[in-house]
Coordinates of C-alpha atoms in Angstrom, one line a residue:
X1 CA 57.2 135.6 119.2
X2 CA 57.6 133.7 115.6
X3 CA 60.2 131.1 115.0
X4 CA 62.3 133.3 112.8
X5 CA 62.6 135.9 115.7
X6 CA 63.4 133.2 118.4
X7 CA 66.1 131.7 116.2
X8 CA 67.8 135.4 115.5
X9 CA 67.0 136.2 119.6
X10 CA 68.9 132.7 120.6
X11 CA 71.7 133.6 118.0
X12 CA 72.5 136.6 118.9
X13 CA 72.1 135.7 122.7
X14 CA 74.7 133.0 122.0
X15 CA 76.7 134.7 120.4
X16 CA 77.2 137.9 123.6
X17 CA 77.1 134.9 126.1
X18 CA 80.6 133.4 124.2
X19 CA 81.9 136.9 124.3
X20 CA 81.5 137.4 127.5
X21 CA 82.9 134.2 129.1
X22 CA 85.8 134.9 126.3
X23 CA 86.3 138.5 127.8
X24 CA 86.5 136.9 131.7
X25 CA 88.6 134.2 130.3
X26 CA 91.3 136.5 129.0
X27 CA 90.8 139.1 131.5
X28 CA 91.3 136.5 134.4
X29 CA 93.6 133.8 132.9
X30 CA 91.3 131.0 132.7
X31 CA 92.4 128.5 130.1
X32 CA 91.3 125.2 131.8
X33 CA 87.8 123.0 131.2
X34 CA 85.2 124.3 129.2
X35 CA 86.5 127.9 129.2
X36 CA 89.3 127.8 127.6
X37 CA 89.8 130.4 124.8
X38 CA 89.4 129.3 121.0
X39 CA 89.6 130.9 118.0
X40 CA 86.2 131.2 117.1
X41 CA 86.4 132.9 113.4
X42 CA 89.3 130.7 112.6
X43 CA 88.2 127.5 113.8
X44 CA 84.5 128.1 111.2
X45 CA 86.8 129.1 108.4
X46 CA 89.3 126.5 108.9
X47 CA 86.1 123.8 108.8
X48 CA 84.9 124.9 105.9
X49 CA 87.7 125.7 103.5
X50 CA 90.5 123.8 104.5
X51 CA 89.6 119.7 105.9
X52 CA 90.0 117.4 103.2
X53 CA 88.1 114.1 103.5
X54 CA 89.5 111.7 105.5
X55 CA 88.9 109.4 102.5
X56 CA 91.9 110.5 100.7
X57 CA 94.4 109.4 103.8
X58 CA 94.5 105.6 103.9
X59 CA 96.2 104.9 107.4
X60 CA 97.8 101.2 106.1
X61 CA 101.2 100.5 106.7
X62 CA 101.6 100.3 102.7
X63 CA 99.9 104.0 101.8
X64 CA 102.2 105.7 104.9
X65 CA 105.4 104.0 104.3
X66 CA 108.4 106.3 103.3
X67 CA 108.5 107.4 99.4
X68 CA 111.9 106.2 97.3
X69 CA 113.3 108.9 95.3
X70 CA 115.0 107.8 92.1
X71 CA 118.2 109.3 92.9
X72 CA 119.6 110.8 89.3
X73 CA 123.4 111.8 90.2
X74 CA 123.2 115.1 88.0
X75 CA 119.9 116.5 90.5
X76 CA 120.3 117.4 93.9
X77 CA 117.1 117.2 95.9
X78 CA 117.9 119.0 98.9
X79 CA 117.8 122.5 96.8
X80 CA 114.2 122.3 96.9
X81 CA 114.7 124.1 100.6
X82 CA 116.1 127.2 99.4
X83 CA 113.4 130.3 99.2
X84 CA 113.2 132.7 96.4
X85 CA 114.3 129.6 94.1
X86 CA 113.1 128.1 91.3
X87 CA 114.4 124.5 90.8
X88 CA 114.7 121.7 88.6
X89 CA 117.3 119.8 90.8
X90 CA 120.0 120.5 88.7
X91 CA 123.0 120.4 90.5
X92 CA 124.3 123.0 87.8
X93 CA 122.3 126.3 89.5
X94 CA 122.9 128.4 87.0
X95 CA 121.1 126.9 84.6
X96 CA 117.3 127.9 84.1
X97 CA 114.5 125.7 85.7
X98 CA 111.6 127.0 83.4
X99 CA 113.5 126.9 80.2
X100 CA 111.2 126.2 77.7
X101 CA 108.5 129.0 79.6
X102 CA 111.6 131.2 80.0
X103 CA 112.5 130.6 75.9
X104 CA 108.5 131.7 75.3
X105 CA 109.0 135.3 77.5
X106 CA 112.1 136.1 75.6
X107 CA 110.4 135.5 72.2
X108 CA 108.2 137.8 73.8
X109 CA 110.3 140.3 75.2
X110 CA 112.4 140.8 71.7
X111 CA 109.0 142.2 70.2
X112 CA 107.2 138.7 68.5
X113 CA 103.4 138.7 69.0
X114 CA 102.3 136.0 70.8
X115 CA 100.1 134.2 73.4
X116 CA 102.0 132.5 76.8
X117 CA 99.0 131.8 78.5
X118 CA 99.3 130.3 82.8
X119 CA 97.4 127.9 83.8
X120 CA 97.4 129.0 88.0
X121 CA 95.9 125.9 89.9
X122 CA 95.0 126.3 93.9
X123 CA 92.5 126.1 96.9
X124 CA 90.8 128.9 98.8
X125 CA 94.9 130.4 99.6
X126 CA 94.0 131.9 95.7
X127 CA 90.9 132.5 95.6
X128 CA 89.0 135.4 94.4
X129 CA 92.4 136.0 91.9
X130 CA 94.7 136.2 95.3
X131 CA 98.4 136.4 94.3
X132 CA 97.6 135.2 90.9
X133 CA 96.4 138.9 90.5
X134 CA 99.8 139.8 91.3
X135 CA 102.0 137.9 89.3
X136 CA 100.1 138.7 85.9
X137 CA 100.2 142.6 86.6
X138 CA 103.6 142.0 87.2
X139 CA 104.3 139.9 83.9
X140 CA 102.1 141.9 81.7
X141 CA 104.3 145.1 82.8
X142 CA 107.4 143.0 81.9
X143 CA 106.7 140.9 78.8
X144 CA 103.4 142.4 77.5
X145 CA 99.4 141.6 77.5
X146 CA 96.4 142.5 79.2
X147 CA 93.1 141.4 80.5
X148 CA 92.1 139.1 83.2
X149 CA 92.0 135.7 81.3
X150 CA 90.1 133.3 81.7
X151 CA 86.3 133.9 84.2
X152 CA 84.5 130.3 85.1
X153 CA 80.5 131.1 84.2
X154 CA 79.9 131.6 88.2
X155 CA 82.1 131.1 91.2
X156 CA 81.7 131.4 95.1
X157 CA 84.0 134.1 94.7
X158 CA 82.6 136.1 92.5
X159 CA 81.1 139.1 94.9
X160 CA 84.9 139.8 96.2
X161 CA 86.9 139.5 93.2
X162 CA 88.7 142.9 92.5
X163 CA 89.6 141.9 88.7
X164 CA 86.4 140.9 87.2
X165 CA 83.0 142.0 87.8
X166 CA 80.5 139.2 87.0
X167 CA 76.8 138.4 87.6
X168 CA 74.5 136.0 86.6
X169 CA 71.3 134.4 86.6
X170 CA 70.4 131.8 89.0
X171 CA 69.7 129.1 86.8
X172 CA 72.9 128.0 85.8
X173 CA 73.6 124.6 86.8
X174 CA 77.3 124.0 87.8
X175 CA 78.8 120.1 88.2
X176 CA 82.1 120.6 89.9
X177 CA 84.6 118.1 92.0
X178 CA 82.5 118.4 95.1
X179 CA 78.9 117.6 93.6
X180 CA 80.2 115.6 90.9
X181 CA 83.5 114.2 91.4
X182 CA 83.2 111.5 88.9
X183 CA 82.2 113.5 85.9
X184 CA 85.4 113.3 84.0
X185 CA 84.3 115.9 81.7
X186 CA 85.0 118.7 83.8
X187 CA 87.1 121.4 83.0
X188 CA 90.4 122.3 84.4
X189 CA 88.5 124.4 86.7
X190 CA 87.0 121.7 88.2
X191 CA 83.8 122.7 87.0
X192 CA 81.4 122.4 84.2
X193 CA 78.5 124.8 83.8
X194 CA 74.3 123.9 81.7
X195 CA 72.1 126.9 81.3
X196 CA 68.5 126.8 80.1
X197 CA 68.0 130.4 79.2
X198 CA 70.6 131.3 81.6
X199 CA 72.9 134.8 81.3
X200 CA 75.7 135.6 82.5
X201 CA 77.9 139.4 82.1
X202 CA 81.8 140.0 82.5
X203 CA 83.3 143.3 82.7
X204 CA 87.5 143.4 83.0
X205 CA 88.4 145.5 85.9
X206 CA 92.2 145.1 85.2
X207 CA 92.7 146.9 81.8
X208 CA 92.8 150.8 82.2
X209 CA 94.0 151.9 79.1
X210 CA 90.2 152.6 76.9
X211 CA 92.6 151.9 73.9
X212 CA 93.6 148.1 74.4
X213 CA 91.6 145.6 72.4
X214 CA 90.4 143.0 73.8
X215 CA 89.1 138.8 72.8
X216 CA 85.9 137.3 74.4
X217 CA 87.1 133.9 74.1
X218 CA 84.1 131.1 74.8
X219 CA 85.6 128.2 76.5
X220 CA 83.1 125.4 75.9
X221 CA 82.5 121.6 75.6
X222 CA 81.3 119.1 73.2
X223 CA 78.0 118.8 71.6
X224 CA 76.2 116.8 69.3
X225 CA 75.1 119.8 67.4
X226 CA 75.9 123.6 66.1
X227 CA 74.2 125.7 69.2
X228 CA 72.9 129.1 69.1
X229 CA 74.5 131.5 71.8
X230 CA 74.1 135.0 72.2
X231 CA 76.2 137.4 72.7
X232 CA 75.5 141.0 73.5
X233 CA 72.0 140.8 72.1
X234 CA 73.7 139.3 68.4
X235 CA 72.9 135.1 67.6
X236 CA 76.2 133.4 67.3
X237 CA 76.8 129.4 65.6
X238 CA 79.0 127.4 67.8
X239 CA 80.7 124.2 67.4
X240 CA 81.2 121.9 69.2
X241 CA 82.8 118.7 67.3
X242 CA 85.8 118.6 69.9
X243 CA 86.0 117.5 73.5
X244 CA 87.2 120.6 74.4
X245 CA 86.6 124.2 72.1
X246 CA 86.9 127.2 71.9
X247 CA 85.4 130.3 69.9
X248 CA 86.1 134.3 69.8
X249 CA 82.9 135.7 70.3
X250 CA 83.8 139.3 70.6
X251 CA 86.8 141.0 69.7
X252 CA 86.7 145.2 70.7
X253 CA 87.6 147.9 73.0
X254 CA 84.7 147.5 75.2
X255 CA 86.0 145.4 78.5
X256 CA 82.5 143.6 78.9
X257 CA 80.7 141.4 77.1
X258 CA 77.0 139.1 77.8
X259 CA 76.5 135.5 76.5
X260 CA 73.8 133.6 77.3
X261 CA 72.3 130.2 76.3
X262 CA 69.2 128.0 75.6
X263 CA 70.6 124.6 75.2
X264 CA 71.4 123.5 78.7
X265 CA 73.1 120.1 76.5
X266 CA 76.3 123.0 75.5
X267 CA 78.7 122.3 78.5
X268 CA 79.8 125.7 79.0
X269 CA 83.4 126.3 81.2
X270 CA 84.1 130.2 81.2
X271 CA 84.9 132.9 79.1
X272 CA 88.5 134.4 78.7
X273 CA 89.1 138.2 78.2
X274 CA 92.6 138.9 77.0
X275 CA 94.7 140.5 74.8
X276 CA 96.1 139.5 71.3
X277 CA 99.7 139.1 72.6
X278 CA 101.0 139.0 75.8
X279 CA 100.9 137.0 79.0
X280 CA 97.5 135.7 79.9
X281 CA 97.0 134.6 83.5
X282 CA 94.4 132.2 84.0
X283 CA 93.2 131.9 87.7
X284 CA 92.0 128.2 88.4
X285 CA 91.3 128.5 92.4
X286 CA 89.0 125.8 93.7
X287 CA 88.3 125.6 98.1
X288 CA 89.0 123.3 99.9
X289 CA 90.8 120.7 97.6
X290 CA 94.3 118.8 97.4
X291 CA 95.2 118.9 93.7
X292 CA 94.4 114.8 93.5
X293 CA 91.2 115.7 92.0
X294 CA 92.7 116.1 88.3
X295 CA 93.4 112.3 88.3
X296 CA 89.5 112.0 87.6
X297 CA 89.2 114.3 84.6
X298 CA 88.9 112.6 81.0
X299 CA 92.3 112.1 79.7
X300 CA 90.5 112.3 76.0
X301 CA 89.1 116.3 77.2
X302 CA 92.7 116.8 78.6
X303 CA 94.6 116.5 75.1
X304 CA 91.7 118.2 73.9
X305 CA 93.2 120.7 75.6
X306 CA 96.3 120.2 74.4
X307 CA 95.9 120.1 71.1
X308 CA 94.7 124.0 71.8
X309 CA 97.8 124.6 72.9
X310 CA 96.8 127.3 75.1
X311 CA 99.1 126.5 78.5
X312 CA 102.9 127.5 78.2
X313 CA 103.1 127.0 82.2
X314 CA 100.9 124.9 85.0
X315 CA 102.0 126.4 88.4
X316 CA 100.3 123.5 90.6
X317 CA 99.9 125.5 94.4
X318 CA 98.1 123.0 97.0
X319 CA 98.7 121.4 100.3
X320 CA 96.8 123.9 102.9
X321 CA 94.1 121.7 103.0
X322 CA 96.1 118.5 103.7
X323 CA 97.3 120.1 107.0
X324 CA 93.8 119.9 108.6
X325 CA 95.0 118.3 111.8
X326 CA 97.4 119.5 113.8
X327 CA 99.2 116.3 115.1
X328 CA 99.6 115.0 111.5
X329 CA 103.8 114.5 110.6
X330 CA 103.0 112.0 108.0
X331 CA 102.0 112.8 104.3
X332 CA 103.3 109.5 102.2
X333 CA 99.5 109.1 101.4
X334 CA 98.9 112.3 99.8
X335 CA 102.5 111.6 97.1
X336 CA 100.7 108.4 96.3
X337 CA 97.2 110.1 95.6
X338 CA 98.7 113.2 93.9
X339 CA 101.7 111.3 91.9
X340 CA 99.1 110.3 89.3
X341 CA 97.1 113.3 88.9
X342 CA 100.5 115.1 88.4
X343 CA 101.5 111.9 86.0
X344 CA 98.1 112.1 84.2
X345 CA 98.3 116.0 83.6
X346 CA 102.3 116.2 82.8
X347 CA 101.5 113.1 80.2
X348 CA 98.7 115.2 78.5
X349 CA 100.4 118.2 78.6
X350 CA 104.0 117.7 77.6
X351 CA 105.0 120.6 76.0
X352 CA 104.0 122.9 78.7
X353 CA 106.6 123.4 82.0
X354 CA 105.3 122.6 85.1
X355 CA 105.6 123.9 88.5
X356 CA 104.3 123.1 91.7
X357 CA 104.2 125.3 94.1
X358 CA 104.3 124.4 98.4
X359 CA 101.7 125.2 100.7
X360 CA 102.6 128.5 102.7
X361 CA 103.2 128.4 106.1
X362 CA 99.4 127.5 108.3
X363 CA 99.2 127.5 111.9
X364 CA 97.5 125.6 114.9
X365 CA 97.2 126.0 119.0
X366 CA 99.9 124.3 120.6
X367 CA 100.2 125.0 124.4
X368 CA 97.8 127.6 124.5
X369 CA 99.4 129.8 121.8
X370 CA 99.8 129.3 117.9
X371 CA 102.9 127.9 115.9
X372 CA 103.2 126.6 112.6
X373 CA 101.8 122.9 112.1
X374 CA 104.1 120.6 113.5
X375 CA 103.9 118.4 110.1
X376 CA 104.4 121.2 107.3
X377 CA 108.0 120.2 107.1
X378 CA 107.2 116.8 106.1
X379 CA 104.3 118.1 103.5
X380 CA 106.4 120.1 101.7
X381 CA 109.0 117.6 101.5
X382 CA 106.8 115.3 100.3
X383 CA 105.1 117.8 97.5
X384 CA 109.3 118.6 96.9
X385 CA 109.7 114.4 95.9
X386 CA 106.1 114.8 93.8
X387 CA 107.8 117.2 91.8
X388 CA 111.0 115.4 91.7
X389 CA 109.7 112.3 90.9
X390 CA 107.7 113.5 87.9
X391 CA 109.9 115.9 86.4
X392 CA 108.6 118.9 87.6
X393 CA 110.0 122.2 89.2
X394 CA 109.2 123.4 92.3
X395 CA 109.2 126.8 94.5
X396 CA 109.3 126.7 98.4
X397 CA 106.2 129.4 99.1
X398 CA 106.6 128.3 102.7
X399 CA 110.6 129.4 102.8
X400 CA 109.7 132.4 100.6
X401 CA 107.1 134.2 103.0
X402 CA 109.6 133.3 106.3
X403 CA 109.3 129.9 107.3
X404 CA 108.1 128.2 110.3
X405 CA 105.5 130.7 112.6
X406 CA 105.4 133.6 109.7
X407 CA 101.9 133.3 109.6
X408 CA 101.3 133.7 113.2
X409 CA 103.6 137.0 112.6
X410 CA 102.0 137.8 109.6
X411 CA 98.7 137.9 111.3
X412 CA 99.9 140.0 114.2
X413 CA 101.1 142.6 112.3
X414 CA 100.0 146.2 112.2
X415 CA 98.5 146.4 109.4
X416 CA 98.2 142.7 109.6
X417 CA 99.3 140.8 106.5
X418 CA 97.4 137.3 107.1
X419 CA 93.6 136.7 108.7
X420 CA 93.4 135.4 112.3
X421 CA 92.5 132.1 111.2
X422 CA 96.2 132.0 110.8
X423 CA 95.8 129.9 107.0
X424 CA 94.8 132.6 104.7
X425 CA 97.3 135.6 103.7
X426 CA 95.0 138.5 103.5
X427 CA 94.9 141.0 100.7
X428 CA 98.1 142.8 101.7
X429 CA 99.7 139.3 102.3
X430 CA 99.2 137.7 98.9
X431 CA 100.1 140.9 97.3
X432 CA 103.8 140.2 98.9
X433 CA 103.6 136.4 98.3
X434 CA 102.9 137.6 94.4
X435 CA 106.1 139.8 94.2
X436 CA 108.3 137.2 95.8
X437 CA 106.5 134.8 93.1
X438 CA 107.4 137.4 90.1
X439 CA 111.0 137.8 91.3
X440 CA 111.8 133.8 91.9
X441 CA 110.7 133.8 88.1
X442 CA 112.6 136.9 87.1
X443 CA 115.7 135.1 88.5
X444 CA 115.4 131.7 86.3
X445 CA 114.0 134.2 83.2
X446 CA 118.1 135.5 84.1
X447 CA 119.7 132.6 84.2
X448 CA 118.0 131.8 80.9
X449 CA 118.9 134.9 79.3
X450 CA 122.8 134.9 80.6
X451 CA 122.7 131.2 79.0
X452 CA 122.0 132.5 75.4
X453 CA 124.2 135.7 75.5

């Protein structure tokens, strides 16, 4: 027998052997000693998509101890518990949160052409355009605009994305906060793609009308020259005098387009398809990371950025991954590594409204059966003072979907609406979480609207 057949025999052997003590275990009650049940599936998942490094939590006395809010007497922080709520912390409730993102969709909505572009940042819980998919075919309906947005030159995600259908050759090589987390050049992706004769294609799966026109936007780096790209087959000069760039490279009915590239010194970050007017919804998902990442990226690329002025809104939707043990009640760490990548990003981009976003609910095994982490409370009361403390708004996700143990009941549904790993809303799930999203936003658009009446 070769060594490739003995590994697959011992695999699969392995693998009917853990059924089968699983299948006496339930069937006779054991839950003692070395038999006792575990969630297989969920505990690889978990693993690999949702522990943070233990680098980023500093157990000194200074790093854990409590975080002051600057008490303003016109906010009220405790609002930041209510569910299908927007807030700012105004104690006045009936004013808008989002005004100046709410002042862009009215603009909108009274028939001016424009762009209000969303920048959507999370971990694996958005992944593969989860919920974010949601939200922009629910804007676009309301205010206008079409197309995907904005597609990374290759992602882990690309084979189960539903909006977008993308491939690519294997060359491409793609520094990112996991292989390069002190390359300060990286997009707000988090990555930062060099191709040496490298192709990649994009077709739009979200536009069905054959009569909408839509941009190939090129989102792209600096350079210390004009490169040559190509694009469908036709040369194309690109500049690159900025730290950040951009450049319409296509501009038709067709919903595809091909670029590819023979100067692997062109940093190359993605290509947006959109429409001329309308809400664009760019989907920045990234596993297995806390947000405190951005802190590393070049503040010179960042109001690069800027200066664009592509991004109307930042939603900022992390914390999954912070809850990677289950005993953990104390988060004053993670404010003190995520206040300055919020700082950093709200200081760059100060015309833009920003919104973060709490971690929906994730569960673990207590006594033999699963409830929601005993610490979530105290995360999302310390990403609540994050947003507090710099200005920000924030939405309670977790409150939203049901609170404590809706994932466990989310999971146990028929037809389930969250995976067994009891973390990840599944397809049906994050289709819900999307509409509760869109109305929360509907509800400050309102307020904004009765306020101008």
């Amino acid at each position: 027998m070769n060594t490739d057949r003995r590994i697959v025999v011992f695999v699969l052997s392995s693998i009917t052997l853990y059924l089968l003590i699983s299948f006496f275990a339930i069937a006779f009650n054991f839950n003692e000693g070395f038999i006792k049940r575990i969630n297989l599936i969920g505990d690889i998942v978990s693993s690999d998509s949702t522990a943070v490094s233990d680098k980023l939590q500093n157990d000194s006395i200074e790093n854990n101890a409590p975080i002051v809010l600057a008490v303003t007497p016109e906010k009220k922080f405790d609002l930041y518990t209510r569910p299908d709520y927007i807030t700012a912390f105004h104690k006045d409730t009936m004013q808008p949160s989002l005004a100046f993102f709410a002042s862009k969709l009215h603009e909108l909505k009274k028939g001016k052409k424009r762009k209000i572009r969303i920048a959507y940042f999370g971990d694996s819980m958005i992944e593969g355009d989860l919920l974010s998919k949601t939200l922009r075919e629910l804007l676009q309906k309301e205010f206008g605009g079409a197309g995907v947005g904005f597609v990374p030159i290759t992602s882990a995600a690309s084979k189960f994305r539903q909006t977008v259908i993308d491939n690519y050759s294997a060359g491409w090589l793609d520094e990112n906060f996991k292989n390069s987390p002190k390359n300060n050049r990286l997009f707000l992706s988090g990555h930062l793609f060099r191709g040496n004769n490298d192709w990649v294609e994009m077709s739009d799966r979200t536009v069905r009308d054959s009569a909408t026109v839509l941009e190939k936007i090129l989102f792209y780096g600096s350079a210390d020259t004009v490169v040559s790209v190509k694009v469908n087959n036709n040369d194309i000069l690109v500049e690159a005098k900025k730290p950040f760039n951009t450049a319409l490279i296509g501009k038709d009915l067709s919903k595809s387009v091909r670029l590819s590239v023979a100067n692997n010194n062109l940093p190359l970050y993605g290509i947006s398809l959109e429409s001329e007017s309308g809400v664009i919804v760019d989907n920045f998902s990234f596993r297995g990371i806390s947000g405190t990442e951005f802190a590393s990226i070049d503040t010179t690329l960042l109001n690069s950025i800027a200066e664009a002025n592509l991004y109307d809104l930042f939603i900022f939707q992390y914390g999954v991954n912070v809850l990677y043990r289950p005993n953990d009640v104390n988060f004053n760490w993670y404010a003190r590594t995520l206040l300055p990548a919020v700082k950093k990003l709200r200081k760059s981009f100060a015309n833009t409204d920003f919104l973060i976003v709490s971690t929906a609910d994730r569960a673990f095994r207590y006594d033999d059966e699963y409830k929601s982490a005993i610490g979530i409370d105290s995360l999302i009361k310390i990403q609540a003072t994050v947003a507090y403390q710099t200005g920000s708004c924030f939405y309670n996700q977790f409150a939203s979907m049901g609170g404590h143990n809706s994932i466990v009941d989310w999971a146990d549904r028929k037809p389930s609406l969250a995976n067994k790993d009891y973390v990840h809303p599944n397809d049906r799930g994050a289709v819900i979480l999307g509409h509760y999203f869109f109305d929360a936003i509907m509800k400050d658009y309102k307020k904004y609207t009765n306020n101008i009446k």
